[in-house]
Amino acid sequence: MPSPAADPAATRRVSLLTLGCARNEVDSEELAGRLAAGGWELAADPEESDVVVVNTCGFVESAKKDSVDTLLAASDTGKKVVAVGCMAERYGHELADSLPEADAVLGFDHYAALSDRLDDVVAGRKIASHTPGDRRKLLPISPVERPAAAETVEVPGHGWGPRVLRTRLDDSPVAALKIASGCDRRCSFCAIPSFRGSFVSRQPDEIVAEAMWLAEHGVKELFLVSENSTSYGKDFGRDGATALERLLPRLAGIDGIERVRVSYLQPAETRPQLVKAIATTPGVAEYFDLSFQHSSEQVLRRMRRFGSTDSFLALTAQIREYAPEAGIRTNVIVGFPGETEHDLAELERFLTGARLDAVGVFGYSDEDGTEAETYDGKLDPDVVAERVTRISALVEELTAQRAEDRIGTFVDVLVELDDDGELTGRAAHQAPEVDGECVILDAPEKTQVGDFLRCEVVDSAGVDLIVRAAPDADR
């Protein structure tokens, strides 16, 4: 007679631990939906599960270390441990060989049958570790040929049709919603396209169906994610160029959805009509997550990117012509191979002129298999660290000033946390986790998580705002 753990009819419990970006969070909820459909019960505590699934991040060295540490900690529980996600896809059997604590290392191609694979793990059946490959080669070079081909390729979050294959893992009033996967850009420092694959848009009706499902499950804000949202629709053919502009009002018009936020915009692809759509469509946050990375033309060319200090300043000015209070955030890389003092001064000129709301500052480090890994002109790590400190100090000062500039203005705050009556949330210019928050004073007594409050900004602390509820203020 089979043991309960090996019996598919027995209750099987699984915990999901997610690292990395919002795209991984969506993937985890897809996996949760697949596992629930396969008869698995979701357990919040790994100690109470039969298997711990770790959705890893493989973007940069620090993220990979966090993933390995999480896998080791999961193993310490004595439970079976399975690695999935970007690091598992990127390294496959190499990760398995170096981390015997993981009972299986599974790639994206295993997602559709993950329930069966976990049955194998619980039963002690050996699963061959994922063999990595360049996922860009799985789809045609021409974007318009990809929709049909994508039906035969496992792309997380795609091809569900009208059904929604997702289970929420928390009760937050904000949820990430994937609109596309992969990337066709060839930035010299980035390995993501090799393991996430070529760019593929999700069909608009499929996205809208999932958004309606999220609204039915209490979501008030949709956070649109992808590797490059400005490319959305380019694989749809002739009408694809304005696909995102047409999608936004459909999403904003869904009953229960009060705010739609777009993320991961490429500056070189951010069209004037898209700027206008984000800045002026009712229900869409006046928020621009622009991946500038640097502003020196010389550095950008070595990065295989386009733009300059002046063109980027023109873009931020264009945004504020439509929406003076729009939030603009970015990430920058300093210490890139060949970066000079003049290049750094150009970046400082851009940051000073752009008046950004939030900036992530990263020091360059080699990434496996990237073009930049082969570049000459590498800077000494101490020089890179010094430049990170220098730019970070400037950013801290500038973003604090930008927050101070908002004092006296009014913002609509989504309440996200009630800690014994102390309420916090986010305004339209603040994305989840990365852009600061609003601390709410004098909220009406019956205010709950998920409510939107009209508030006046009365103070700031760094990038955070101190706001006072002003429900009667004009919008």
Coordinates of C-alpha atoms in Angstrom, one line a residue:
M1 CA 0.0 0.0 0.0
P2 CA 1.5 3.4 -1.0
S3 CA 2.4 5.8 1.8
P4 CA 0.2 8.9 2.2
A5 CA 2.9 11.2 0.9
A6 CA 3.2 9.2 -2.3
D7 CA -0.5 8.7 -2.8
P8 CA -1.9 11.3 -5.3
A9 CA -5.3 11.0 -3.6
A10 CA -3.8 12.1 -0.3
T11 CA -3.7 15.7 0.8
R12 CA -0.5 17.2 -0.4
R13 CA 0.7 20.6 0.8
V14 CA 3.1 23.0 -0.9
S15 CA 4.7 26.3 0.0
L16 CA 5.8 28.9 -2.6
L17 CA 8.6 31.3 -1.8
T18 CA 9.1 34.1 -4.4
L19 CA 12.2 36.2 -5.0
G20 CA 12.9 38.9 -7.5
C21 CA 10.6 41.2 -9.4
A22 CA 6.8 41.6 -9.8
R23 CA 7.0 39.3 -12.9
N24 CA 8.1 36.5 -10.7
E25 CA 5.2 37.2 -8.3
V26 CA 2.8 36.7 -11.2
D27 CA 4.5 33.5 -12.2
S28 CA 4.2 32.2 -8.6
E29 CA 0.5 32.9 -8.6
E30 CA 0.2 31.0 -11.9
L31 CA 2.1 28.1 -10.4
A32 CA -0.2 28.3 -7.4
G33 CA -3.2 28.1 -9.7
R34 CA -1.7 25.1 -11.5
L35 CA -0.9 23.3 -8.3
A36 CA -4.4 24.0 -6.8
A37 CA -5.9 22.6 -9.9
G38 CA -3.7 19.5 -9.5
G39 CA -5.0 18.9 -6.0
W40 CA -2.3 20.5 -4.0
E41 CA -3.1 22.6 -0.9
L42 CA -1.2 25.8 -0.5
A43 CA 0.6 26.2 2.8
A44 CA 1.9 29.6 4.0
D45 CA 4.4 28.0 6.4
P46 CA 7.1 25.8 4.8
E47 CA 7.2 23.8 8.0
E48 CA 3.6 22.7 7.3
S49 CA 4.2 21.6 3.7
D50 CA 5.4 18.5 1.9
V51 CA 7.3 20.5 -0.7
V52 CA 8.8 24.0 -0.8
V53 CA 8.9 25.5 -4.2
V54 CA 11.4 28.4 -4.5
N55 CA 10.8 30.8 -7.4
T56 CA 14.3 32.1 -7.9
C57 CA 15.8 35.2 -9.4
G58 CA 18.8 35.1 -11.7
F59 CA 19.2 38.7 -12.6
V60 CA 22.3 39.9 -10.7
E61 CA 24.8 38.3 -8.4
S62 CA 23.2 39.6 -5.2
A63 CA 19.8 38.2 -6.3
K64 CA 21.3 34.8 -7.2
K65 CA 22.9 34.7 -3.7
D66 CA 19.5 35.4 -2.1
S67 CA 18.0 32.6 -4.2
V68 CA 20.6 30.1 -3.1
D69 CA 20.3 31.2 0.6
T70 CA 16.5 30.8 0.4
L71 CA 16.9 27.3 -1.1
L72 CA 19.3 26.3 1.7
A73 CA 17.0 27.7 4.3
A74 CA 14.1 25.7 2.8
S75 CA 16.2 22.6 2.9
D76 CA 16.9 23.2 6.6
T77 CA 13.2 22.6 7.3
G78 CA 13.6 19.0 6.3
K79 CA 11.0 19.3 3.5
K80 CA 11.5 18.5 -0.1
V81 CA 12.8 21.5 -2.1
V82 CA 12.3 22.4 -5.7
A83 CA 13.9 25.3 -7.5
V84 CA 12.0 27.0 -10.3
G85 CA 12.2 30.5 -11.8
C86 CA 14.8 32.5 -13.6
M87 CA 17.9 31.1 -11.8
A88 CA 16.7 27.6 -12.4
E89 CA 16.0 28.3 -16.0
R90 CA 19.3 30.1 -16.5
Y91 CA 21.6 27.5 -14.9
G92 CA 19.6 24.3 -14.7
H93 CA 21.8 21.2 -14.1
E94 CA 24.7 23.4 -13.1
L95 CA 22.7 24.7 -10.2
A96 CA 21.5 21.2 -9.4
D97 CA 25.1 19.9 -9.3
S98 CA 26.3 22.7 -7.0
L99 CA 23.2 22.6 -4.8
P100 CA 22.4 19.0 -3.9
E101 CA 20.0 20.3 -1.2
A102 CA 17.5 20.9 -4.0
D103 CA 15.5 17.8 -4.8
A104 CA 14.7 19.1 -8.3
V105 CA 15.7 22.1 -10.5
L106 CA 12.9 22.7 -13.1
G107 CA 12.7 25.2 -16.0
F108 CA 9.8 27.0 -17.5
D109 CA 9.0 23.9 -19.7
H110 CA 8.0 22.1 -16.5
Y111 CA 5.4 24.6 -15.4
A112 CA 2.4 23.1 -17.2
A113 CA 3.0 19.7 -15.5
L114 CA 4.4 21.0 -12.2
S115 CA 1.8 19.2 -10.1
D116 CA 2.9 15.9 -11.5
R117 CA 6.6 16.8 -11.1
L118 CA 6.0 17.5 -7.4
D119 CA 4.2 14.2 -7.1
D120 CA 7.5 12.7 -8.4
V121 CA 9.5 14.6 -5.9
V122 CA 7.4 13.5 -2.9
A123 CA 7.5 9.9 -4.1
G124 CA 11.3 10.0 -4.4
R125 CA 11.4 9.6 -8.2
K126 CA 14.4 11.3 -9.8
I127 CA 13.7 14.1 -12.2
A128 CA 16.3 15.1 -14.7
S129 CA 17.4 18.6 -14.1
H130 CA 16.6 21.3 -16.6
T131 CA 19.1 21.8 -19.5
P132 CA 19.5 25.5 -20.2
G133 CA 19.4 26.9 -23.7
D134 CA 19.0 30.3 -25.4
R135 CA 15.2 30.7 -25.3
R136 CA 15.4 33.4 -28.0
K137 CA 15.9 30.6 -30.4
L138 CA 12.5 29.0 -29.6
L139 CA 10.5 31.7 -31.5
P140 CA 10.9 33.2 -35.0
I141 CA 13.0 36.3 -35.4
S142 CA 10.1 38.2 -36.9
P143 CA 7.7 39.3 -34.2
V144 CA 4.6 39.0 -36.3
E145 CA 5.3 35.3 -36.8
R146 CA 5.5 34.6 -33.0
P147 CA 1.8 34.4 -31.9
A148 CA 1.2 31.1 -33.6
A149 CA 4.6 29.7 -32.7
A150 CA 4.2 30.7 -29.1
E151 CA 1.4 28.2 -28.7
T152 CA 4.0 25.4 -28.8
V153 CA 6.4 27.1 -26.4
E154 CA 5.9 27.2 -22.7
V155 CA 5.9 30.9 -21.8
P156 CA 4.8 31.6 -18.2
G157 CA 1.6 33.6 -18.0
H158 CA 0.6 33.1 -21.7
G159 CA -1.9 31.0 -23.6
W160 CA -4.5 30.6 -20.9
G161 CA -7.4 31.7 -23.2
P162 CA -10.5 32.9 -21.4
R163 CA -9.8 31.0 -18.2
V164 CA -7.6 32.4 -15.5
L165 CA -5.0 30.0 -14.3
R166 CA -4.0 31.9 -11.2
T167 CA -4.4 31.8 -7.4
R168 CA -3.8 34.8 -5.3
L169 CA -1.1 34.3 -2.6
D170 CA -2.1 37.4 -0.6
D171 CA -5.0 39.8 -0.1
S172 CA -3.3 43.0 -1.2
P173 CA -5.5 45.5 -3.1
V174 CA -2.7 45.8 -5.7
A175 CA -1.7 43.0 -8.1
A176 CA 0.8 42.7 -10.9
L177 CA -0.6 41.8 -14.3
K178 CA 1.7 40.5 -17.0
I179 CA 1.1 42.0 -20.4
A180 CA 4.1 40.4 -22.2
S181 CA 7.2 38.3 -21.7
G182 CA 10.7 38.3 -23.0
C183 CA 12.8 41.0 -24.7
D184 CA 14.2 41.7 -28.2
R185 CA 16.7 44.3 -27.0
R186 CA 20.4 43.3 -26.8
C187 CA 21.7 45.4 -24.0
S188 CA 25.3 44.4 -23.5
F189 CA 25.0 44.1 -19.7
C190 CA 21.8 42.1 -19.5
A191 CA 21.3 38.3 -19.7
I192 CA 17.5 38.3 -19.3
P193 CA 16.6 37.7 -23.0
S194 CA 18.7 34.5 -23.1
F195 CA 16.6 32.9 -20.4
R196 CA 13.3 34.7 -20.7
G197 CA 13.3 34.5 -24.5
S198 CA 12.1 36.7 -27.3
F199 CA 9.4 39.3 -26.8
V200 CA 5.8 38.0 -26.9
S201 CA 2.7 40.0 -26.2
R202 CA -0.3 38.5 -24.4
Q203 CA -3.6 38.9 -26.3
P204 CA -5.7 41.9 -25.0
D205 CA -8.8 39.9 -24.3
E206 CA -6.8 37.5 -22.2
I207 CA -5.3 40.3 -20.2
V208 CA -8.7 41.9 -19.7
A209 CA -10.2 38.6 -18.5
E210 CA -7.5 38.3 -15.9
A211 CA -7.9 41.9 -14.9
M212 CA -11.7 41.3 -14.4
W213 CA -10.9 38.2 -12.3
L214 CA -8.4 40.2 -10.2
A215 CA -11.1 42.9 -9.6
E216 CA -13.5 40.2 -8.5
H217 CA -10.9 39.1 -5.9
G218 CA -10.6 42.6 -4.4
V219 CA -7.8 44.2 -6.4
K220 CA -8.1 47.9 -6.8
E221 CA -4.8 48.7 -8.6
L222 CA -3.4 46.8 -11.6
F223 CA 0.4 46.9 -11.9
L224 CA 1.2 46.1 -15.6
V225 CA 4.5 44.3 -15.9
S226 CA 6.7 42.9 -18.6
E227 CA 10.4 43.0 -19.6
N228 CA 9.5 45.9 -22.0
S229 CA 6.0 47.4 -21.9
T230 CA 6.8 49.9 -24.7
S231 CA 7.1 46.9 -27.2
Y232 CA 3.6 45.7 -26.3
G233 CA 1.7 44.8 -29.5
K234 CA 4.6 44.9 -31.9
D235 CA 3.9 41.2 -32.7
F236 CA 0.3 41.9 -33.5
G237 CA 1.0 43.2 -37.0
R238 CA -0.2 46.5 -38.6
D239 CA -2.3 47.7 -35.7
G240 CA 0.1 46.7 -33.0
A241 CA 1.9 50.0 -32.6
T242 CA -0.9 51.5 -30.6
A243 CA -2.0 48.3 -28.8
L244 CA -1.1 49.5 -25.3
E245 CA -2.8 52.8 -25.8
R246 CA -6.0 50.9 -26.7
L247 CA -5.6 48.5 -23.8
L248 CA -5.2 51.0 -21.0
P249 CA -8.8 52.5 -21.2
R250 CA -10.2 48.9 -21.3
L251 CA -8.5 48.0 -18.1
A252 CA -9.2 51.3 -16.4
G253 CA -12.9 50.8 -17.2
I254 CA -13.3 47.5 -15.4
D255 CA -15.7 47.6 -12.5
G256 CA -13.7 47.7 -9.2
I257 CA -10.4 48.8 -10.8
E258 CA -9.6 52.3 -9.7
R259 CA -6.0 52.6 -10.9
V260 CA -3.9 51.1 -13.6
R261 CA -0.1 51.5 -13.4
V262 CA 2.3 50.8 -16.3
S263 CA 5.9 49.7 -15.6
Y264 CA 9.1 48.9 -17.5
L265 CA 9.2 51.5 -20.2
Q266 CA 12.2 51.8 -22.6
P267 CA 13.0 55.5 -23.1
A268 CA 14.0 55.0 -26.8
E269 CA 10.7 53.4 -27.6
T270 CA 8.4 55.7 -25.5
R271 CA 6.2 57.2 -28.2
P272 CA 4.6 60.7 -27.8
Q273 CA 1.1 59.1 -28.1
L274 CA 2.0 56.6 -25.4
V275 CA 3.1 59.4 -23.1
K276 CA -0.2 61.2 -23.7
A277 CA -2.2 58.0 -23.1
I278 CA -0.5 57.3 -19.7
A279 CA -0.7 60.9 -18.7
T280 CA -4.3 61.7 -19.7
T281 CA -6.3 58.4 -19.6
P282 CA -8.8 58.5 -16.7
G283 CA -7.9 55.8 -14.2
V284 CA -4.3 55.4 -15.4
A285 CA -1.6 56.5 -13.0
E286 CA 0.5 59.5 -14.1
Y287 CA 3.5 57.3 -13.6
F288 CA 6.5 56.6 -15.8
D289 CA 8.9 53.8 -15.0
L290 CA 11.7 54.6 -17.5
S291 CA 14.8 52.5 -17.8
F292 CA 17.4 55.2 -18.5
Q293 CA 20.4 53.2 -17.1
H294 CA 22.7 56.1 -17.9
S295 CA 22.6 59.4 -19.9
S296 CA 26.1 59.6 -21.4
E297 CA 25.9 58.8 -25.1
Q298 CA 29.3 57.1 -25.0
V299 CA 28.2 54.8 -22.2
L300 CA 24.8 54.2 -23.7
R301 CA 26.3 53.1 -27.0
R302 CA 28.6 50.6 -25.2
M303 CA 25.5 49.4 -23.4
R304 CA 23.8 48.9 -26.8
R305 CA 21.2 51.5 -25.9
F306 CA 20.1 54.8 -27.4
G307 CA 19.6 58.3 -26.1
S308 CA 21.5 61.1 -24.4
T309 CA 21.2 63.6 -21.5
D310 CA 19.4 66.1 -23.7
S311 CA 17.0 63.6 -25.3
F312 CA 16.1 62.2 -21.9
L313 CA 15.5 65.6 -20.4
A314 CA 13.3 66.4 -23.4
L315 CA 11.3 63.2 -22.6
T316 CA 10.8 64.1 -19.0
A317 CA 9.7 67.6 -20.0
Q318 CA 7.2 66.2 -22.5
I319 CA 5.7 64.1 -19.7
R320 CA 5.3 67.1 -17.4
E321 CA 3.7 69.1 -20.1
Y322 CA 0.8 66.7 -20.0
A323 CA 1.0 66.0 -16.2
P324 CA 3.1 68.3 -14.1
E325 CA 2.8 66.1 -11.0
A326 CA 3.6 62.9 -12.8
G327 CA 5.9 60.4 -11.1
I328 CA 9.0 59.4 -13.0
R329 CA 11.5 56.8 -11.7
T330 CA 14.5 55.0 -13.1
N331 CA 17.5 52.8 -12.5
V332 CA 21.0 53.7 -13.4
I333 CA 24.3 51.7 -13.7
V334 CA 27.5 53.4 -12.7
G335 CA 31.0 52.2 -13.2
F336 CA 30.3 50.6 -16.6
P337 CA 33.4 49.6 -18.5
G338 CA 35.0 52.7 -20.0
E339 CA 33.0 55.1 -18.0
T340 CA 34.9 58.4 -17.5
E341 CA 34.6 61.3 -15.2
H342 CA 33.0 63.2 -18.1
D343 CA 30.4 60.4 -18.5
L344 CA 29.6 60.5 -14.8
A345 CA 29.2 64.3 -14.9
E346 CA 26.7 63.8 -17.8
L347 CA 24.7 61.4 -15.6
E348 CA 24.8 64.0 -12.8
R349 CA 23.6 66.7 -15.2
F350 CA 20.7 64.5 -16.2
L351 CA 19.7 63.5 -12.7
T352 CA 19.8 67.1 -11.5
G353 CA 17.7 68.4 -14.4
A354 CA 15.1 65.5 -14.6
R355 CA 13.7 65.9 -11.0
L356 CA 13.0 62.2 -10.7
D357 CA 10.9 60.8 -7.9
A358 CA 12.9 57.6 -7.3
V359 CA 16.2 56.3 -8.6
G360 CA 17.8 52.9 -8.1
V361 CA 21.6 53.1 -8.3
F362 CA 23.6 50.0 -9.2
G363 CA 27.3 49.4 -9.5
Y364 CA 28.3 47.5 -12.7
S365 CA 29.4 43.9 -12.3
D366 CA 30.0 41.3 -14.9
E367 CA 27.0 39.0 -15.7
D368 CA 27.6 35.5 -17.1
G369 CA 27.4 35.3 -20.9
T370 CA 26.8 39.0 -21.6
E371 CA 28.7 41.1 -24.1
A372 CA 29.9 43.5 -21.5
E373 CA 31.6 40.7 -19.7
T374 CA 34.2 40.7 -22.6
Y375 CA 34.7 44.5 -22.6
D376 CA 38.0 46.1 -21.8
G377 CA 38.2 49.3 -19.7
K378 CA 36.8 47.6 -16.6
L379 CA 37.0 49.9 -13.6
D380 CA 38.5 48.9 -10.2
P381 CA 35.8 47.7 -7.8
D382 CA 36.8 50.4 -5.4
V383 CA 36.2 53.1 -8.1
V384 CA 32.8 51.6 -8.9
A385 CA 31.9 51.6 -5.2
E386 CA 33.0 55.2 -4.8
R387 CA 30.9 56.2 -7.8
V388 CA 27.9 54.4 -6.4
T389 CA 28.3 56.3 -3.2
R390 CA 28.6 59.6 -5.1
I391 CA 25.6 59.1 -7.3
S392 CA 23.5 57.7 -4.4
A393 CA 24.2 60.7 -2.3
L394 CA 23.1 63.0 -5.2
V395 CA 20.0 60.9 -5.8
E396 CA 19.0 60.9 -2.1
E397 CA 19.2 64.7 -2.1
L398 CA 17.3 65.2 -5.3
T399 CA 14.5 62.8 -4.6
A400 CA 14.0 64.2 -1.2
Q401 CA 13.7 67.7 -2.8
R402 CA 11.2 66.3 -5.2
A403 CA 9.1 64.9 -2.4
E404 CA 9.3 68.3 -0.6
D405 CA 8.0 69.9 -3.7
R406 CA 4.8 67.9 -3.3
I407 CA 4.0 69.5 0.1
G408 CA 0.7 71.4 -0.3
T409 CA -0.5 69.3 -3.2
F410 CA -3.3 66.7 -3.1
V411 CA -2.9 63.0 -3.8
D412 CA -5.2 60.0 -4.0
V413 CA -3.8 57.3 -1.7
L414 CA -4.5 53.6 -1.9
V415 CA -4.6 52.3 1.7
E416 CA -2.4 49.2 1.8
L417 CA -1.5 48.6 5.5
D418 CA -3.4 49.1 8.8
D419 CA -0.9 48.6 11.6
D420 CA -3.1 49.0 14.7
G421 CA -4.7 52.1 13.3
E422 CA -1.6 53.5 11.7
L423 CA -2.4 53.6 8.0
T424 CA 0.0 53.7 5.1
G425 CA -0.5 53.6 1.3
R426 CA 0.7 54.9 -2.0
A427 CA -0.1 57.8 -4.2
A428 CA -0.2 57.7 -8.0
H429 CA 3.5 58.5 -8.3
Q430 CA 4.6 55.6 -6.0
A431 CA 4.8 52.0 -7.3
P432 CA 4.7 49.1 -4.9
E433 CA 7.9 48.6 -2.8
V434 CA 10.3 50.7 -4.7
D435 CA 9.1 54.4 -4.7
G436 CA 8.3 55.2 -1.1
E437 CA 4.9 55.4 0.6
C438 CA 2.4 57.8 2.2
V439 CA 1.9 57.9 6.0
I440 CA -1.8 58.8 6.5
L441 CA -3.0 61.2 9.3
D442 CA -6.6 61.8 10.4
A443 CA -8.2 59.1 8.2
P444 CA -11.9 58.6 8.6
E445 CA -12.7 56.1 11.3
K446 CA -14.0 53.4 9.0
T447 CA -11.1 53.6 6.5
Q448 CA -10.0 50.1 5.4
V449 CA -7.2 48.6 3.4
G450 CA -8.2 48.9 -0.2
D451 CA -9.9 52.3 0.2
F452 CA -8.7 55.3 -1.8
L453 CA -8.4 58.5 0.2
R454 CA -8.0 62.0 -1.1
C455 CA -5.2 63.5 1.0
E456 CA -3.1 66.7 1.3
V457 CA 0.6 66.3 1.5
V458 CA 1.7 68.1 4.7
D459 CA 5.3 66.9 5.1
S460 CA 8.0 64.5 3.7
A461 CA 10.7 62.2 4.9
G462 CA 13.1 61.3 2.2
V463 CA 10.9 59.9 -0.6
D464 CA 8.0 59.2 1.8
L465 CA 5.1 61.6 2.2
I466 CA 3.2 62.5 5.3
V467 CA -0.4 63.1 4.2
R468 CA -3.6 64.2 5.9
A469 CA -7.0 62.9 4.8
A470 CA -8.9 65.6 3.0
P471 CA -12.0 63.8 1.6
D472 CA -13.7 67.0 0.6
A473 CA -10.9 68.4 -1.5
D474 CA -11.5 68.8 -5.2
R475 CA -10.0 66.3 -7.6

